[in-house]
Short mmCIF file of C-alpha atoms and ligand atoms in Angstrom, two decimals:
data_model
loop_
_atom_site.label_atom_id
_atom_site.label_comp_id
_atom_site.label_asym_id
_atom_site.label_seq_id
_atom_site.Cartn_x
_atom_site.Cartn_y
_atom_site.Cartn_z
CA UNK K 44 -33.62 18.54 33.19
CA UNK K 45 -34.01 21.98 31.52
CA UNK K 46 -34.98 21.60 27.77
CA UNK K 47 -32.18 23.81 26.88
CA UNK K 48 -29.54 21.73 27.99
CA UNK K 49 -31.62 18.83 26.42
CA UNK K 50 -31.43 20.40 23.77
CA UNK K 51 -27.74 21.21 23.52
CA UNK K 52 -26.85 17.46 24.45
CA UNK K 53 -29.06 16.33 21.53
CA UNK K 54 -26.67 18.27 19.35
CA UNK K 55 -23.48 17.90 21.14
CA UNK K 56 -24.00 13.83 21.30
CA UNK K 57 -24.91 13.91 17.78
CA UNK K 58 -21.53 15.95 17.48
CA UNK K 59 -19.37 13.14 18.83
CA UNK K 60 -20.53 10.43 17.23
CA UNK K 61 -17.32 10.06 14.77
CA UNK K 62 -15.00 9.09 17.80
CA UNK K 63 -14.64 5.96 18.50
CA UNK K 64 -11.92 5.66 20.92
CA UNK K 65 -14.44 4.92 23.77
CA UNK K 66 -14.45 1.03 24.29
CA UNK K 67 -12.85 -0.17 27.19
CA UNK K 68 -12.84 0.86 30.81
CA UNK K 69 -9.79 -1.33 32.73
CA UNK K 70 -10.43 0.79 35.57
CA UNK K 71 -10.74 -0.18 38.94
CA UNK K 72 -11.99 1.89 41.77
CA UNK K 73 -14.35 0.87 44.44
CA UNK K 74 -16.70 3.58 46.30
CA UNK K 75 -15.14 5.44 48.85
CA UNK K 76 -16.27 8.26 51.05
CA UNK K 77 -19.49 7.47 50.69
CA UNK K 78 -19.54 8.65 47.14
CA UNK K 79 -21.72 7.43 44.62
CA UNK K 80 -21.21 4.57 41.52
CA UNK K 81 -18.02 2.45 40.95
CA UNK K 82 -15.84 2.12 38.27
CA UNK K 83 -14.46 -1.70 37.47
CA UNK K 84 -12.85 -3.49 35.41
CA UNK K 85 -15.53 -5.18 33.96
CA UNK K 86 -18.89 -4.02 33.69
CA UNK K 87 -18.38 -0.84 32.11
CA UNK K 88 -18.05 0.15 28.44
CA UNK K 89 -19.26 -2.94 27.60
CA UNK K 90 -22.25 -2.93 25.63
CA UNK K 91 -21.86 -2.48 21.71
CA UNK K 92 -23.83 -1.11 18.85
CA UNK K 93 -24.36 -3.25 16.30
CA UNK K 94 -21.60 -1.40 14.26
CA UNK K 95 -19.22 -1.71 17.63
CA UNK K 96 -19.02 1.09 19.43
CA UNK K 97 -19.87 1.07 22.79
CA UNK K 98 -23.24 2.75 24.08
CA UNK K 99 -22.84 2.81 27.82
CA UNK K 100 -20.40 5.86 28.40
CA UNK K 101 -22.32 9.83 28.15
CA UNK K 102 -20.11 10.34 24.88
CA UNK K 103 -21.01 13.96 24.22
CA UNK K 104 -18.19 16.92 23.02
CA UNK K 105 -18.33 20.24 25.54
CA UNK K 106 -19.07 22.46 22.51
CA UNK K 107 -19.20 21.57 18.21
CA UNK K 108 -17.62 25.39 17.96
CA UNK K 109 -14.35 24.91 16.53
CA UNK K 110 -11.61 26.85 15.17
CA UNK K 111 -9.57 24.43 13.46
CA UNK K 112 -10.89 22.89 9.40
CA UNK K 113 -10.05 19.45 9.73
CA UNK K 114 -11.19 18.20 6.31
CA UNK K 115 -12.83 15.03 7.64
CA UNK K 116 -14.51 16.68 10.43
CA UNK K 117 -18.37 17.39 10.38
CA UNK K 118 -17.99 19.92 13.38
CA UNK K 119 -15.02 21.81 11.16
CA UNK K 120 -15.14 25.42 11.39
CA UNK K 121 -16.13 25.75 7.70
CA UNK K 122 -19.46 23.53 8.01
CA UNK K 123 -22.21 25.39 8.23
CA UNK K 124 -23.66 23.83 11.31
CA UNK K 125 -26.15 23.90 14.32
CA UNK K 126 -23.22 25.01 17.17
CA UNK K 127 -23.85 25.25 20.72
CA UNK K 128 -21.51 24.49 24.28
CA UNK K 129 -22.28 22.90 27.62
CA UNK K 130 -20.77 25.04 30.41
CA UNK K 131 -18.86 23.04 33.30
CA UNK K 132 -21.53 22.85 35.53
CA UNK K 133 -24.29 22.18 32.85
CA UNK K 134 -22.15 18.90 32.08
CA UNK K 135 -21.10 17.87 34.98
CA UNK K 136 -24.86 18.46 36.18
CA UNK K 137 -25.81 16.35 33.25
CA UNK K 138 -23.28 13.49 34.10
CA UNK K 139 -24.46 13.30 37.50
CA UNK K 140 -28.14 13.12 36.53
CA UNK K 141 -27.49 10.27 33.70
CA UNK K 142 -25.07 8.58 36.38
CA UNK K 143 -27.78 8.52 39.08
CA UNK K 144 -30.59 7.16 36.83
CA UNK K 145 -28.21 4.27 35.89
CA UNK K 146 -28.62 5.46 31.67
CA UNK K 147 -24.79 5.48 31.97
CA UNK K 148 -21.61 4.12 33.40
CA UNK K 149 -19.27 6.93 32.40
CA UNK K 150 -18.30 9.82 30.16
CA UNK K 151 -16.59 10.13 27.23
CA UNK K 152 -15.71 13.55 26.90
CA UNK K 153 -14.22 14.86 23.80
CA UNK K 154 -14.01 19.22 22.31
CA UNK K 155 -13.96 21.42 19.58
CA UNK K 156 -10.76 23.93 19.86
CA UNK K 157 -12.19 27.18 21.32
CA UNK K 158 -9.99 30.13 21.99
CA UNK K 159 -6.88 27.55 22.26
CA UNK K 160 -5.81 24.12 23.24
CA UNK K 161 -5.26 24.89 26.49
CA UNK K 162 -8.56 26.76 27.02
CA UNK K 163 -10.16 23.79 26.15
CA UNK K 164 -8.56 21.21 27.99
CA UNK K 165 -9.22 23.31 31.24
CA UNK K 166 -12.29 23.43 30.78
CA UNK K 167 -12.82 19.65 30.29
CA UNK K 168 -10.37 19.17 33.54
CA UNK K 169 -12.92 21.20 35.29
CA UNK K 170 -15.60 19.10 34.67
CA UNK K 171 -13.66 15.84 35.67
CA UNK K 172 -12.47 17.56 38.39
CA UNK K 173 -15.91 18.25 39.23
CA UNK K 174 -17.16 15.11 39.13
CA UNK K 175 -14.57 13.80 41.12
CA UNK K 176 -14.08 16.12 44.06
CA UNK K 177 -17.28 18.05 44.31
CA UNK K 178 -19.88 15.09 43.89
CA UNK K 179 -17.53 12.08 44.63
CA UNK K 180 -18.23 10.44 40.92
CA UNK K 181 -16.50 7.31 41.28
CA UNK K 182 -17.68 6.57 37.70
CA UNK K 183 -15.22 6.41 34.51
CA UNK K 184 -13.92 9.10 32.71
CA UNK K 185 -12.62 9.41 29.12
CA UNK K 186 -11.25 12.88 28.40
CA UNK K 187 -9.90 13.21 24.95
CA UNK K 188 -7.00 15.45 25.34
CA UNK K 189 -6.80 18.56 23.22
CA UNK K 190 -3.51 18.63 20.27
CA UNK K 191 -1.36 21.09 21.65
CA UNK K 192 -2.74 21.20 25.49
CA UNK K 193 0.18 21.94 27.94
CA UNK K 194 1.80 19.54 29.18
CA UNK K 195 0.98 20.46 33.22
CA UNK K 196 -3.31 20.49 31.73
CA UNK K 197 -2.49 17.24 30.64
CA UNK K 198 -0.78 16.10 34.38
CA UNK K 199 -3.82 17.75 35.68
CA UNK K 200 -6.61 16.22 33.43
CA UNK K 201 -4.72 12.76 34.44
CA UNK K 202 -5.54 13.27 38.42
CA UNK K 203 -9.15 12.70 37.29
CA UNK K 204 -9.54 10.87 34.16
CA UNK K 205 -9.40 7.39 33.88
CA UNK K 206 -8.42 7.39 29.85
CA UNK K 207 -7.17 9.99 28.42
CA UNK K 208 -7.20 9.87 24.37
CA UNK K 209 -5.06 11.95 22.30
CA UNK K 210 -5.88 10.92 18.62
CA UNK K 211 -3.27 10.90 15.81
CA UNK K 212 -6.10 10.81 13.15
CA UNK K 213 -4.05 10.92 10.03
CA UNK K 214 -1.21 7.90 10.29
CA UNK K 215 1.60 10.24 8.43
CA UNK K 216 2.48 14.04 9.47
CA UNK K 217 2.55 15.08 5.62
CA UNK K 218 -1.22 13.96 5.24
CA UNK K 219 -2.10 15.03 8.70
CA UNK K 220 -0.91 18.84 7.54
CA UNK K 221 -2.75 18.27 4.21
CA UNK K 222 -6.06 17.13 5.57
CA UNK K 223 -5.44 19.48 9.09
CA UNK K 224 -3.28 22.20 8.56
CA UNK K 225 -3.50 23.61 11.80
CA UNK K 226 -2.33 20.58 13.50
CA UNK K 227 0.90 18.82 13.28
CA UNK K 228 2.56 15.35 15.15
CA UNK K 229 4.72 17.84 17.85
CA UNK K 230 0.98 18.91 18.72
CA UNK K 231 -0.28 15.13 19.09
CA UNK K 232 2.68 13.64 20.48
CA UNK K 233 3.97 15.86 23.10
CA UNK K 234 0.66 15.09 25.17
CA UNK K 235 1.32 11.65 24.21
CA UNK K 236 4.71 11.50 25.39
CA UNK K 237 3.48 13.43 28.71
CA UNK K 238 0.81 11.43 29.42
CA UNK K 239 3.26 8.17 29.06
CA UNK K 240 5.42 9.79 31.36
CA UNK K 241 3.19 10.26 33.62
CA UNK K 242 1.73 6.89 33.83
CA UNK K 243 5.31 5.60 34.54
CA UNK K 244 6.14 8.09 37.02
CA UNK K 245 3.09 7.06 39.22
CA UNK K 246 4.07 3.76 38.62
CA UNK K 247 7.17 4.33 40.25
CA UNK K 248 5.53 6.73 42.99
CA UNK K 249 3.09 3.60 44.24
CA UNK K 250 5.87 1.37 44.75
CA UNK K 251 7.14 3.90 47.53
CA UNK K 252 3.70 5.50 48.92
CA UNK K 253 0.51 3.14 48.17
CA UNK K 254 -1.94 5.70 48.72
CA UNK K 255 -0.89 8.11 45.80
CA UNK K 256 -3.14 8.96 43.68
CA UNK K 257 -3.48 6.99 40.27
CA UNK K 258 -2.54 9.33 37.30
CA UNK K 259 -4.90 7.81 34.04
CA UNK K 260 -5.04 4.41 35.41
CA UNK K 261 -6.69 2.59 32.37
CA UNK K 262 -3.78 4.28 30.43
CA UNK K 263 -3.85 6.12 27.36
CA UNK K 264 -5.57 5.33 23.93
CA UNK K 265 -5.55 6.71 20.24
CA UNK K 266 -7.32 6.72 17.18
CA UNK K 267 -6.59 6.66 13.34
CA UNK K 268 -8.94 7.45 10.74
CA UNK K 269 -9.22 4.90 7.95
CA UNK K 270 -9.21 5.34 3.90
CA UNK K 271 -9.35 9.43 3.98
CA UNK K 272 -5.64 8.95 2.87
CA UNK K 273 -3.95 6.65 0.44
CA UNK K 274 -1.74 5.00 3.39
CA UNK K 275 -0.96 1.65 3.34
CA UNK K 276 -2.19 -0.85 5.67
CA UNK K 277 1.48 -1.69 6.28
CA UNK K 278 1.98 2.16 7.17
CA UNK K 279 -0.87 1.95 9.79
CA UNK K 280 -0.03 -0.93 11.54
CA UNK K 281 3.74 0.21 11.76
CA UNK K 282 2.49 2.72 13.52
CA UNK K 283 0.32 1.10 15.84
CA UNK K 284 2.36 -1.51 16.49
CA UNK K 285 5.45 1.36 17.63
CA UNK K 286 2.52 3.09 20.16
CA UNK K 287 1.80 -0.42 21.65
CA UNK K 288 5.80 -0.67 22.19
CA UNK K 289 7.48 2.89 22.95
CA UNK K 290 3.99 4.19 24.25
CA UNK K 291 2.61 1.70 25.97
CA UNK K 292 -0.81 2.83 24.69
CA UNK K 293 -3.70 0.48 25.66
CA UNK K 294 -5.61 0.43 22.32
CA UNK K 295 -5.54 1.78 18.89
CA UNK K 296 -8.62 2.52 17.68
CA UNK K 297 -9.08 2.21 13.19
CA UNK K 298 -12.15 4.25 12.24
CA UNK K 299 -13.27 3.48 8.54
CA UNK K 300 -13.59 7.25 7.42
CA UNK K 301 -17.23 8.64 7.07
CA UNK K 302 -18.03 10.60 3.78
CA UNK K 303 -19.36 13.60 5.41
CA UNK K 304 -17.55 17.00 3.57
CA UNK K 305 -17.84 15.49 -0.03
CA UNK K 306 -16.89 18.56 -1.82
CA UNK K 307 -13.56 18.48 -0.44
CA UNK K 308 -11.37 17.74 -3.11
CA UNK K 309 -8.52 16.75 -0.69
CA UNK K 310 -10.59 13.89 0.49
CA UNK K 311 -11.58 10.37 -1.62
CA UNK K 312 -14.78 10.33 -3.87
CA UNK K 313 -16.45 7.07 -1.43
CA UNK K 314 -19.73 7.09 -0.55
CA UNK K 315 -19.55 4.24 2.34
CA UNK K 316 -16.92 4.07 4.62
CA UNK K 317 -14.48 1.20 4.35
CA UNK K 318 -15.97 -0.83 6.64
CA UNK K 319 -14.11 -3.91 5.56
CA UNK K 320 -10.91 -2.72 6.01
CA UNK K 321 -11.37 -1.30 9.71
CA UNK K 322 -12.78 -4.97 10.62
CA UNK K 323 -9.43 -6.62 9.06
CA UNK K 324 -7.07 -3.53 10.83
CA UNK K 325 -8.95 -4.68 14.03
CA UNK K 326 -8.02 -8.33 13.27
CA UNK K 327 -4.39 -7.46 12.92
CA UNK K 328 -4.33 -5.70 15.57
CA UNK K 329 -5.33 -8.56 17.70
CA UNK K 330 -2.97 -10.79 16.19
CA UNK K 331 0.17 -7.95 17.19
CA UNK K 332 -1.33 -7.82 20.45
CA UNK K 333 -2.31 -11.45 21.54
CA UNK K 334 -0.60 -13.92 18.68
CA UNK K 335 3.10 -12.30 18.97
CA UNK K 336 2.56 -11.78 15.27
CA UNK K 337 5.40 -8.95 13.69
CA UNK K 338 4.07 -6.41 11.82
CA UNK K 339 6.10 -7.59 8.69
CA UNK K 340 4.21 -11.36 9.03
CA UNK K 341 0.78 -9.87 8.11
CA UNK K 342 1.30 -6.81 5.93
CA UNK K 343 4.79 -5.71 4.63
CA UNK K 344 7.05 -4.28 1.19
CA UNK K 345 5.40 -6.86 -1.01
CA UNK K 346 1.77 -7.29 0.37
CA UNK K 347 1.19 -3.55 2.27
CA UNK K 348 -2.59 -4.05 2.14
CA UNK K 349 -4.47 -6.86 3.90
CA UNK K 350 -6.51 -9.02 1.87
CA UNK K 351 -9.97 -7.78 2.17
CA UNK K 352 -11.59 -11.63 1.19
CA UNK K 353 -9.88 -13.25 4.28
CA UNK K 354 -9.10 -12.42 7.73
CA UNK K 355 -5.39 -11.95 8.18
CA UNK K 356 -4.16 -15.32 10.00
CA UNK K 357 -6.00 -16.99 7.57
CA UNK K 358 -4.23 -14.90 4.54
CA UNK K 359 -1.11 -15.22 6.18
CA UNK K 360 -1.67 -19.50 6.37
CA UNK K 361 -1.84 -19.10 2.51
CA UNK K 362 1.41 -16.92 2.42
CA UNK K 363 3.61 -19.45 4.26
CA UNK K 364 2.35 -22.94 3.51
CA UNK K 365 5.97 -24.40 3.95
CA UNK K 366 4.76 -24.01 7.96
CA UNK K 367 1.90 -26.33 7.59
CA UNK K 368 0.94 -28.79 8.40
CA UNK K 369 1.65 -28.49 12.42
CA UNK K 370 1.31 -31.69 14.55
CA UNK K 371 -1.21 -30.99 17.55
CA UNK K 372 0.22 -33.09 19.37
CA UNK K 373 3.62 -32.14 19.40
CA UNK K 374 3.99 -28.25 18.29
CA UNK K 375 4.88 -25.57 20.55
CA UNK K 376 1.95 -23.41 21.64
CA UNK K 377 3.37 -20.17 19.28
CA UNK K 378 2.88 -22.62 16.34
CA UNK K 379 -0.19 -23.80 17.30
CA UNK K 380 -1.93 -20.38 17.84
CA UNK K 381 -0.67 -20.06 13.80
CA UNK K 382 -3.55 -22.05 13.08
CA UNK K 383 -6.41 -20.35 11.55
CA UNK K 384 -9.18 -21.42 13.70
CA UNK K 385 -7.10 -21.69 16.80
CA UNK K 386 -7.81 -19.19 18.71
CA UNK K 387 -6.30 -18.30 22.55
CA UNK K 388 -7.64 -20.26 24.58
CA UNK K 389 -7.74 -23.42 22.40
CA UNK K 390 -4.22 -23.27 21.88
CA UNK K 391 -3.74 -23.30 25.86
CA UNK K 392 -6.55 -25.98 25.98
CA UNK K 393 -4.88 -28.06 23.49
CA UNK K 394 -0.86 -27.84 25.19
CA UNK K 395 -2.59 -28.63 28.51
CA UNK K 396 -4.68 -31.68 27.48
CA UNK K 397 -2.13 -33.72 25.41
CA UNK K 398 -0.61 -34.56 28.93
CA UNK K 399 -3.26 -36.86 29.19
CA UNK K 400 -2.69 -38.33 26.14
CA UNK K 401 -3.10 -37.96 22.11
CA UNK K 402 -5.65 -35.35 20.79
CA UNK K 403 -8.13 -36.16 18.18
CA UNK K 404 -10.19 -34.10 16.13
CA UNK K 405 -13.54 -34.87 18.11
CA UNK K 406 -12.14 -33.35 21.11
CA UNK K 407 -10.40 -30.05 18.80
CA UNK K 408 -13.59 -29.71 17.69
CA UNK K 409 -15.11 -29.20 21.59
CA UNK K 410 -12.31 -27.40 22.68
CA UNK K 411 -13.55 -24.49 20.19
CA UNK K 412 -11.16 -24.98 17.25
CA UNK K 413 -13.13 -23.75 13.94
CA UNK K 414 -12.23 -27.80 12.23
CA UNK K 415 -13.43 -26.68 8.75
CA UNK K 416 -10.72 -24.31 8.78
CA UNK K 417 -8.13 -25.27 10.59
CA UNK K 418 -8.21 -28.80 9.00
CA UNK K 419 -6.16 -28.20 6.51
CA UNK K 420 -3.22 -26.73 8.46
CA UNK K 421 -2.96 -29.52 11.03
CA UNK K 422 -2.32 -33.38 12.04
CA UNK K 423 -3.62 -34.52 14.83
CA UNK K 424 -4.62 -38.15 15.71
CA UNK K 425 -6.73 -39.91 12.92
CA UNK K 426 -7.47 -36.22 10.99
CA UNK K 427 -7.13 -37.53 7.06
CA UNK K 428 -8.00 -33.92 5.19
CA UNK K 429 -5.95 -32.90 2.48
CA UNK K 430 -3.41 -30.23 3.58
CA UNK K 431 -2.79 -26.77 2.06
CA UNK K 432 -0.17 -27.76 0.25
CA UNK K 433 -2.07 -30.58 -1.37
CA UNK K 434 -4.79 -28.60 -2.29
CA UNK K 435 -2.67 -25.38 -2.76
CA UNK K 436 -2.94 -22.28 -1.22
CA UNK K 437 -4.89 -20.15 -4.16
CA UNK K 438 -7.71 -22.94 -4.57
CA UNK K 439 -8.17 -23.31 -0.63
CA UNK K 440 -8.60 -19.58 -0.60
CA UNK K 441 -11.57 -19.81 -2.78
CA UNK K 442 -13.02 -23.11 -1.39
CA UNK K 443 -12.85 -21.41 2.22
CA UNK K 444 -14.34 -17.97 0.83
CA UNK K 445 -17.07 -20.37 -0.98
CA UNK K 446 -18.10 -20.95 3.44
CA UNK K 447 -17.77 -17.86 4.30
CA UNK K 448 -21.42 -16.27 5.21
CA UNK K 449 -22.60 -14.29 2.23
CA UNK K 450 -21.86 -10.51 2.95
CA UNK K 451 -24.81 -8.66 4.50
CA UNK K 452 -25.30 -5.15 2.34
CA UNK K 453 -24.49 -2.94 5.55
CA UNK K 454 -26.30 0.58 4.84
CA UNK K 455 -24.07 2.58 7.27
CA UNK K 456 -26.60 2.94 9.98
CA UNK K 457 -25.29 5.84 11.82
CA UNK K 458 -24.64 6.56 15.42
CA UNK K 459 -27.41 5.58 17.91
CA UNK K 460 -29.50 8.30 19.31
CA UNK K 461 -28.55 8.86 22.66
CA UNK K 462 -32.49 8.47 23.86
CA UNK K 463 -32.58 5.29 21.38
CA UNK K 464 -29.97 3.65 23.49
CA UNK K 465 -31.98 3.51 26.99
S1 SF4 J 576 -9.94 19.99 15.88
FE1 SF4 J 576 -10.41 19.21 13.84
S2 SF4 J 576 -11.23 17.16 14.26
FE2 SF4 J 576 -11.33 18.28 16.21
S3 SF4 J 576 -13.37 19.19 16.24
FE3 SF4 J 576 -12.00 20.72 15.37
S4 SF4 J 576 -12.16 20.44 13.16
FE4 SF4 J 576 -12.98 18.60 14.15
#
């Protein structure tokens, strides 16, 4: 590989280190036409830094030139930075290469804004498009669409990305235009709202004619930056919570926000970035997406931040005690996945055992239930703890947070080097 180019990934993969929307593949495409690599379901995407993000994808931008000054963006046009660009072939060269060597399983593509939206989004079409019909890259692809990008770029980057990303950022349009002047929600969501479309159109289209081509078939993700604005916790997950409903969007990704322009008065004075807080928005999010939890049940009016201390189940235990304690043996499976330290699969362990007869805590304990939590929330068989109410909420808070493993002091290690990863 030409040092150049080498050279100009170093920087560029340096460049997109701050996205984070890159996790999950859900794609599923087997090798045809004697092409090269698969893309699958599993297997893919799956391998985590320590800090969470995934290292398996080529997550590189096309070019760190930019003419937009997003204040919490290191590539902004206003940084005085080392800039360079990949060309189309360069990248798609460099895909290929990394592909064939097994160092990757796809690529995350994301852009600065050069010339305009649209310039830039046909560009990155061009190099899934080249992947895809001129070397038969069955791999994954992650394009994260351009703000403003036509909507017909968008239908076109769609043919030959499996994820397409168009990231919100800032969770309300007055910060956004504070923080980004040059963009604004019409910008963000009309790609969104094209992209949706899209997906459901297809849909339709494959029940009629199987062999149609899949439009973004591992759907459509975003991402909002964390703790560069003073919006509420309640505020974010609102939000997320509306783009898992009206949008269908496959995953919200919360990125604590990175002190990098810290002589930007429009920003907060923190040196680390909330690290805490993105783990607990996480958390929620799980709960809104696999415990049928409402918005309103874990952050709302009265609490619109989540309790930093405890994970949000557990905080929400505290905040309704009246619902405890909840017979194993006889609660519904929604009540029972309530429970903090019931998680999915014991709850559907636990409804599909006591057919065989009364559960004790012995066999909670080896059907993965956390006991020295959830004790105190449930009956079951023989199980003689005091219950939350006994003990009352405030003092079990502390007595759990007493177990809790002492916070490591996390120095904010960074993003991997790409050549680290290997
Ligand atoms: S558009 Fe904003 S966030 Fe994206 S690269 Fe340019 S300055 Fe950074």
């Amino acid at each position: 590989m030409k040092e150049e180019v080498i050279k100009k990934l170093e920087i560029l993969a340096g460049a997109a280190k701050y996205d984070v929307s890159c996790s999950s593949s859900g794609s599923n495409r087997s090798n045809t036409n004697k092409g090269i690599g698969n893309a699958a379901y599993c297997g893919i995407c799956h391998s985590f830094t320590e800090d969470g993000r995934c290292v398996s994808l080529l997550k590189v931008m096309m070019t760190n030139y930019c003419m937009y000054d997003c204040a919490y963006c290191a590539n902004r046009k206003s940084n005085d930075i080392e800039r360079t660009a990949l060309s189309v072939d360069e990248l798609t060269e460099l895909t290929i290469s990394f592909y064939r060597r097994n160092y990757i399983e796809g690529l995350f593509l994301s852009s600065g804004v050069v010339k305009s939206p649209d310039h830039t989004m046909s560009l990155m079409t061009r190099v899934a498009k080249n992947l895809r019909t001129l070397h038969n890259y069955n791999g994954y692809i992650h394009l994260k669409s351009i703000p403003g990008a036509s909507p017909e770029l968008i239908r076109q980057a769609g043919l030959y990305a499996d994820r397409l990303s168009v990231n919100i950022e800032i969770p309300t349009e007055a910060n956004l235009k504070l923080l980004a002047p040059e963009k604004d929600y019409t910008s963000i969501y009309t790609p969104m709202n094209s992209i949706h479309q899209g997906i459901l159109e297809n849909k339709e289209d494959t029940k009629k004619i199987r062999s149609i081509p899949k439009f973004v078939p591992a759907g459509q993700s975003t991402q909002l930056i964390i703790g560069a604005t003073p919006d509420t916790d309640n505020h974010i997950l609102s939000l997320a919570s509306n783009l898992y409903q009206h949008q269908q969007l496959k995953r919200v990704y919360y990125s604590g926000y990175i002190p990098i322009n810290t002589n930007d008065s429009r920003l907060p004075a923190i040196i680390t970035p909330p690290l805490v807080r993105e783990n607990r928005l996480y958390q929620s999010d799980w709960l809104i997406r696999f415990y049928s939890f409402k918005v309103d049940e874990i952050v709302n009016e009265k609490h619109p931040n989540l309790d930093l201390d405890i994970d949000p189940k557990l905080s929400y235990a505290l905040r309704n005690p009246w619902m405890f304690p909840i017979d194993i043996n006889k609660a519904p499976y929604e009540l029972i996945l309530r429970v903090p330290g019931i998680g999915v699969n014991s709850a559907r362990l636990i409804i599909a055992s006591r057919q065989f007869g009364k559960i004790n805590s012995y066999q909670l304990q080896k059907m993965g239930v956390v006991m020295k939590r959830a004790r105190y929330f449930i009956t079951c068989n023989e199980l003689s703890s005091p219950t939350v109410n006994e003990i009352k909420p405030e003092n079990l808070k502390l007595l759990l947070m007493k177990q809790l493993p002492k916070a490591k002091k996390v120095k904010y290690p960074g993003q991997l080097k790409l050549f680290d990863v290997a």
